């Protein structure tokens, strides 16, 4: 590849080539967001998936380079990393049960990213999400704008899907907002949900809305229960691609993401899901929306949960 070409094409490295990593590679290639490098410790998997995808390009109507590797050299000078390396949940497991194993994995990933692409932006997907994102920030020493966690876009997409299903309207017309940590204590905000500008309360009873909130909280567990051998991957990949596109195309999207808070919402020194502006600068701004007392309490409870895990790792 010539020098000129490299300047006009983005390079996106996917650390972890499992269910989400593989799906991400396909979605990124289909949207031609950049050349893709897949990295995994399971030898043959990243190479195999990259080659398989490459061979689908003439039929899939996309033209990007795809490479698989068991080392980080191939990721050198990436613009963006999306990290899924780690173990997923099995039935009966909570996201927090993954803390110890995934901590060791994320530490190694962080070392390599700092070494090979010190100016990159990182989207973390590995669970338990908010804590692993904080660990990534600490281990890379990157600016807080450059390390962001994916959870809110997924949780919000789940909420929107359930509203659309319930009302029999297009998902395109439903907007929503889910804040807080990525776990059972997440904070769906029906007050900020509307259907083409009309508040949700105009269409659905409080009882129905409560049911949708509950289903959203348990949506990850619902999929784990059905799949039995892992967790959701199509929707998490789609959510991360939405964020990747916002960053790579400098779209300034307003999306709920796990961001490092220094005073916003009265929170100091923790990652938590909040609305942010996502663009070429990474997390360019945290948006503070007005919350009522019940919503504030729910957000505080969610923070307490994230804090308990962060404290276990002595990250603060
Ligand atoms: O909303 C969210 N943030 C999430 C998070 C939604 C769904 C799933 N979420 C979490 O993503 C899940 O709990 C896991 O922690 C990650 C990845 O889920 P995925 O379903 O992709 O798991 P897989 O298929 O097991 O893939 C993980 C890959 C696997 O191929 C391992 O070999 C690899 O990670 N792995 C590594 N790659 C590179 N380097 C190291 N050290 C490594 N260790 C494992």
XYZ file of C-alpha atoms and ligand atoms in Angstrom:
360
model
C 0.000 0.000 0.000
C 1.373 3.402 -0.966
C 1.884 6.226 1.466
C -0.946 8.278 -0.089
C -3.432 5.486 0.215
C -2.578 4.906 3.863
C -3.332 8.528 4.706
C -6.836 8.416 3.302
C -7.868 5.084 4.798
C -8.539 4.391 8.428
C -7.111 1.380 10.200
C -9.315 -0.364 12.742
C -7.904 -3.136 14.921
C -10.168 -5.600 16.652
C -8.617 -7.231 19.697
C -10.525 -10.447 20.221
C -11.761 -12.289 17.149
C -14.551 -14.214 18.795
C -18.273 -13.764 18.272
C -18.355 -9.975 18.578
C -14.923 -9.469 16.964
C -15.855 -11.493 13.884
C -19.216 -9.748 13.524
C -17.514 -6.370 13.940
C -15.065 -7.203 11.152
C -17.953 -7.974 8.800
C -19.927 -4.849 9.704
C -16.903 -2.550 9.475
C -15.962 -4.016 6.109
C -19.523 -3.680 4.811
C -19.588 -0.009 5.762
C -16.035 0.442 4.452
C -15.020 2.275 7.602
C -11.405 1.252 7.163
C -8.939 -1.596 6.814
C -9.410 -4.209 9.508
C -6.891 -6.153 11.583
C -8.178 -9.003 13.752
C -6.041 -10.170 16.688
C -6.675 -13.146 18.955
C -4.645 -15.541 21.069
C -6.386 -18.536 19.519
C -4.057 -19.252 16.640
C -5.747 -19.548 13.261
C -9.054 -17.940 14.260
C -8.204 -14.312 13.399
C -6.357 -15.384 10.253
C -9.200 -17.704 9.216
C -11.962 -15.169 9.837
C -10.056 -12.388 8.046
C -9.392 -14.570 5.015
C -12.969 -15.858 4.898
C -14.276 -12.276 4.987
C -11.769 -11.149 2.380
C -12.980 -13.891 0.069
C -16.556 -12.637 0.506
C -15.638 -9.086 -0.534
C -16.300 -9.537 -4.278
C -19.815 -10.762 -3.411
C -20.395 -8.512 -0.403
C -19.773 -5.354 -2.374
C -17.029 -3.978 -0.145
C -13.374 -3.256 -0.699
C -11.201 -3.052 2.379
C -8.149 -4.948 3.508
C -8.609 -7.588 6.193
C -5.771 -9.219 8.072
C -5.658 -11.703 10.946
C -2.805 -12.031 13.422
C -1.837 -13.549 16.756
C 0.367 -10.523 17.546
C 0.054 -6.743 17.696
C 2.704 -5.783 15.140
C 0.039 -5.817 12.422
C -2.017 -3.262 14.351
C 0.757 -0.650 14.324
C -0.533 2.919 13.847
C -4.196 2.013 14.086
C -6.678 4.866 14.333
C -9.111 2.869 16.404
C -9.089 -0.284 18.522
C -12.203 -2.153 19.548
C -11.481 -4.535 22.403
C -13.566 -7.651 23.018
C -10.740 -9.864 24.277
C -11.845 -11.823 27.310
C -14.349 -14.386 28.405
C -18.105 -14.018 27.838
C -20.768 -15.056 30.380
C -22.359 -18.482 30.602
C -25.854 -19.118 32.023
C -25.910 -18.431 35.778
C -22.940 -16.058 35.584
C -23.139 -12.320 36.174
C -20.958 -9.882 34.239
C -19.028 -9.309 37.469
C -17.955 -12.962 37.622
C -15.650 -12.141 34.710
C -13.713 -9.518 36.667
C -10.540 -11.430 37.569
C -9.915 -13.214 34.280
C -10.714 -10.258 32.089
C -8.591 -7.891 34.189
C -5.449 -9.845 33.309
C -6.430 -9.927 29.656
C -7.255 -6.203 29.415
C -3.952 -5.295 31.108
C -2.014 -7.125 28.379
C -4.116 -5.582 25.641
C -3.525 -2.091 27.082
C 0.258 -2.552 27.148
C 0.265 -3.545 23.496
C -1.999 -0.758 22.332
C 0.170 1.871 24.057
C 3.245 0.377 22.462
C 1.969 0.056 18.895
C -0.551 2.908 18.534
C -0.026 5.551 21.218
C -2.281 8.031 19.399
C -5.262 5.757 18.864
C -8.774 5.820 20.291
C -10.081 2.741 22.118
C -13.621 1.401 22.388
C -13.830 -1.197 25.165
C -16.518 -3.880 25.028
C -15.113 -6.499 27.430
C -17.168 -7.062 30.610
C -17.589 -5.982 33.329
C -17.715 -3.003 31.017
C -17.352 0.183 33.043
C -14.551 -1.283 35.163
C -12.627 -2.723 32.212
C -12.820 0.682 30.510
C -11.400 2.355 33.623
C -8.661 -0.258 33.738
C -7.858 0.462 30.082
C -7.587 4.193 30.830
C -5.296 3.560 33.779
C -3.052 1.046 32.005
C -2.635 3.017 28.762
C -2.340 6.438 30.386
C -4.315 7.795 27.395
C -6.462 10.910 27.659
C -9.970 10.182 28.985
C -11.381 11.336 25.646
C -9.610 8.483 23.890
C -10.910 5.596 25.989
C -14.640 4.943 25.858
C -16.848 2.006 26.765
C -19.693 0.538 24.723
C -22.861 -0.301 26.624
C -25.416 2.510 26.476
C -25.867 2.341 22.708
C -26.663 -1.364 23.043
C -28.935 -0.983 26.068
C -30.743 1.896 24.337
C -31.121 -0.119 21.147
C -32.677 -2.928 23.159
C -35.089 -0.485 24.799
C -36.014 1.001 21.401
C -36.599 -2.482 19.950
C -38.965 -3.433 22.761
C -40.920 -0.160 22.441
C -41.221 -0.633 18.671
C -42.362 -4.248 19.166
C -44.942 -3.238 21.747
C -46.352 -0.369 19.678
C -46.081 -1.931 16.251
C -44.135 1.060 14.894
C -40.811 1.340 13.099
C -37.692 1.196 15.285
C -36.513 4.178 13.245
C -39.072 6.428 14.935
C -38.230 5.444 18.520
C -35.524 7.336 20.381
C -34.524 6.548 23.944
C -31.825 6.972 26.544
C -30.321 4.421 28.924
C -27.699 5.668 31.368
C -25.694 4.149 34.222
C -23.409 1.152 34.497
C -23.748 -1.802 32.117
C -25.416 -4.278 34.439
C -28.641 -5.010 36.241
C -28.442 -1.540 37.792
C -28.509 0.278 34.430
C -30.852 3.269 34.315
C -33.347 3.306 31.426
C -35.002 6.749 31.262
C -38.492 6.391 29.756
C -39.037 10.118 30.362
C -36.461 10.734 27.634
C -37.999 8.224 25.235
C -40.225 9.413 22.415
C -41.802 8.215 19.206
C -41.275 10.810 16.480
C -41.221 13.524 19.127
C -44.316 12.277 21.022
C -43.544 11.171 24.597
C -43.806 7.450 25.282
C -46.329 8.091 28.044
C -48.841 9.215 25.418
C -48.909 5.689 24.027
C -48.130 3.208 26.785
C -49.372 2.664 30.335
C -46.911 2.958 33.236
C -47.252 -0.796 33.717
C -46.199 -1.507 30.109
C -43.308 0.956 30.374
C -42.133 -0.741 33.587
C -42.225 -4.110 31.803
C -40.070 -2.728 28.968
C -37.614 -1.224 31.473
C -37.320 -4.596 33.212
C -36.868 -6.510 29.968
C -34.148 -4.040 28.933
C -32.313 -4.593 32.235
C -32.420 -8.345 31.673
C -31.929 -8.330 27.911
C -28.327 -9.582 28.049
C -29.271 -12.382 30.436
C -32.248 -13.305 28.245
C -29.890 -13.888 25.290
C -27.342 -15.783 27.427
C -30.189 -18.057 28.580
C -31.184 -18.781 24.988
C -27.689 -19.211 23.518
C -26.335 -21.170 26.517
C -22.773 -21.076 25.167
C -22.007 -17.350 25.206
C -23.583 -13.911 25.174
C -25.152 -11.597 22.589
C -22.993 -10.563 19.672
C -24.959 -9.148 16.736
C -26.404 -6.228 18.698
C -23.202 -5.477 20.674
C -21.247 -5.412 17.394
C -23.819 -3.127 15.758
C -23.659 -0.777 18.753
C -19.865 -0.569 18.643
C -19.906 0.064 14.898
C -22.262 3.003 15.472
C -19.650 4.445 17.842
C -16.741 3.602 15.520
C -18.445 5.375 12.640
C -19.090 8.468 14.778
C -15.391 8.627 15.667
C -13.896 7.788 12.275
C -16.224 10.110 10.345
C -16.197 12.817 13.037
C -19.982 12.755 13.103
C -20.422 14.395 16.528
C -23.163 11.868 17.355
C -24.901 12.202 20.689
C -24.752 8.669 22.062
C -24.876 7.135 25.531
C -21.401 5.744 26.254
C -19.358 4.788 29.271
C -17.224 7.900 29.848
C -14.789 8.969 32.543
C -16.521 11.522 34.768
C -14.764 14.313 36.587
C -17.554 16.228 38.260
C -20.358 15.672 35.726
C -23.503 14.375 37.428
C -21.645 14.962 40.698
C -19.442 11.924 39.994
C -15.692 12.050 40.403
C -13.213 9.589 38.933
C -15.394 6.778 37.593
C -16.638 5.499 34.243
C -20.402 5.440 33.896
C -22.887 5.469 31.035
C -23.882 9.050 30.131
C -24.811 10.864 26.921
C -21.714 12.161 25.143
C -20.728 13.782 21.874
C -18.635 11.300 19.951
C -16.411 12.537 17.138
C -12.844 12.506 15.837
C -11.679 13.762 19.232
C -13.241 10.712 20.916
C -15.495 11.700 23.815
C -15.595 15.389 22.955
C -18.165 16.414 25.547
C -20.309 14.895 28.277
C -23.927 16.048 28.083
C -25.623 16.662 31.418
C -29.370 16.108 31.279
C -31.738 17.028 34.079
C -32.673 14.048 36.252
C -35.512 13.852 38.770
C -34.964 12.494 42.285
C -35.850 8.892 41.444
C -33.530 8.944 38.404
C -30.732 10.466 40.481
C -31.163 7.730 43.076
C -31.058 5.034 40.381
C -27.884 6.537 38.896
C -26.261 6.679 42.330
C -27.129 3.031 42.965
C -25.629 2.107 39.620
C -22.472 4.064 40.471
C -22.185 2.259 43.831
C -22.180 -1.024 41.955
C -19.434 0.080 39.553
C -17.462 1.537 42.483
C -17.465 -1.760 44.358
C -15.759 -3.454 41.396
C -13.311 -0.605 40.778
C -12.355 -0.760 44.461
C -11.647 -4.489 44.170
C -9.038 -3.660 41.536
C -7.713 -0.698 43.546
C -7.983 1.525 40.505
C -8.690 4.728 42.409
O -22.365 -4.310 26.055
C -21.310 -4.859 26.188
N -20.242 -4.160 26.515
C -21.193 -6.305 25.971
C -19.975 -6.956 26.442
C -22.191 -7.061 25.329
C -22.008 -8.401 25.079
C -20.792 -9.100 25.436
N -19.862 -8.338 26.183
C -18.543 -8.876 26.518
O -17.704 -8.847 25.368
C -18.485 -10.320 26.952
O -18.904 -10.467 28.282
C -17.012 -10.614 26.746
O -16.270 -10.133 27.863
C -16.639 -9.796 25.498
C -16.467 -10.617 24.238
O -17.631 -11.327 23.929
P -17.654 -12.410 22.730
O -19.040 -12.940 22.659
O -17.029 -11.872 21.507
O -16.705 -13.535 23.368
P -15.851 -14.662 22.609
O -16.581 -15.143 21.399
O -15.449 -15.672 23.614
O -14.570 -13.861 22.102
C -13.602 -13.393 22.968
C -12.286 -13.642 22.283
C -11.951 -15.134 22.129
O -11.790 -15.449 20.754
C -10.641 -15.293 22.912
O -9.744 -16.227 22.328
C -10.100 -13.874 22.849
O -11.244 -13.051 23.066
N -9.060 -13.581 23.839
C -8.013 -12.774 23.566
N -7.678 -12.097 22.449
C -6.525 -11.373 22.488
N -5.721 -11.307 23.573
C -6.038 -11.958 24.710
N -5.227 -11.861 25.772
C -7.222 -12.740 24.731
N -7.830 -13.524 25.671
C -8.939 -14.017 25.111
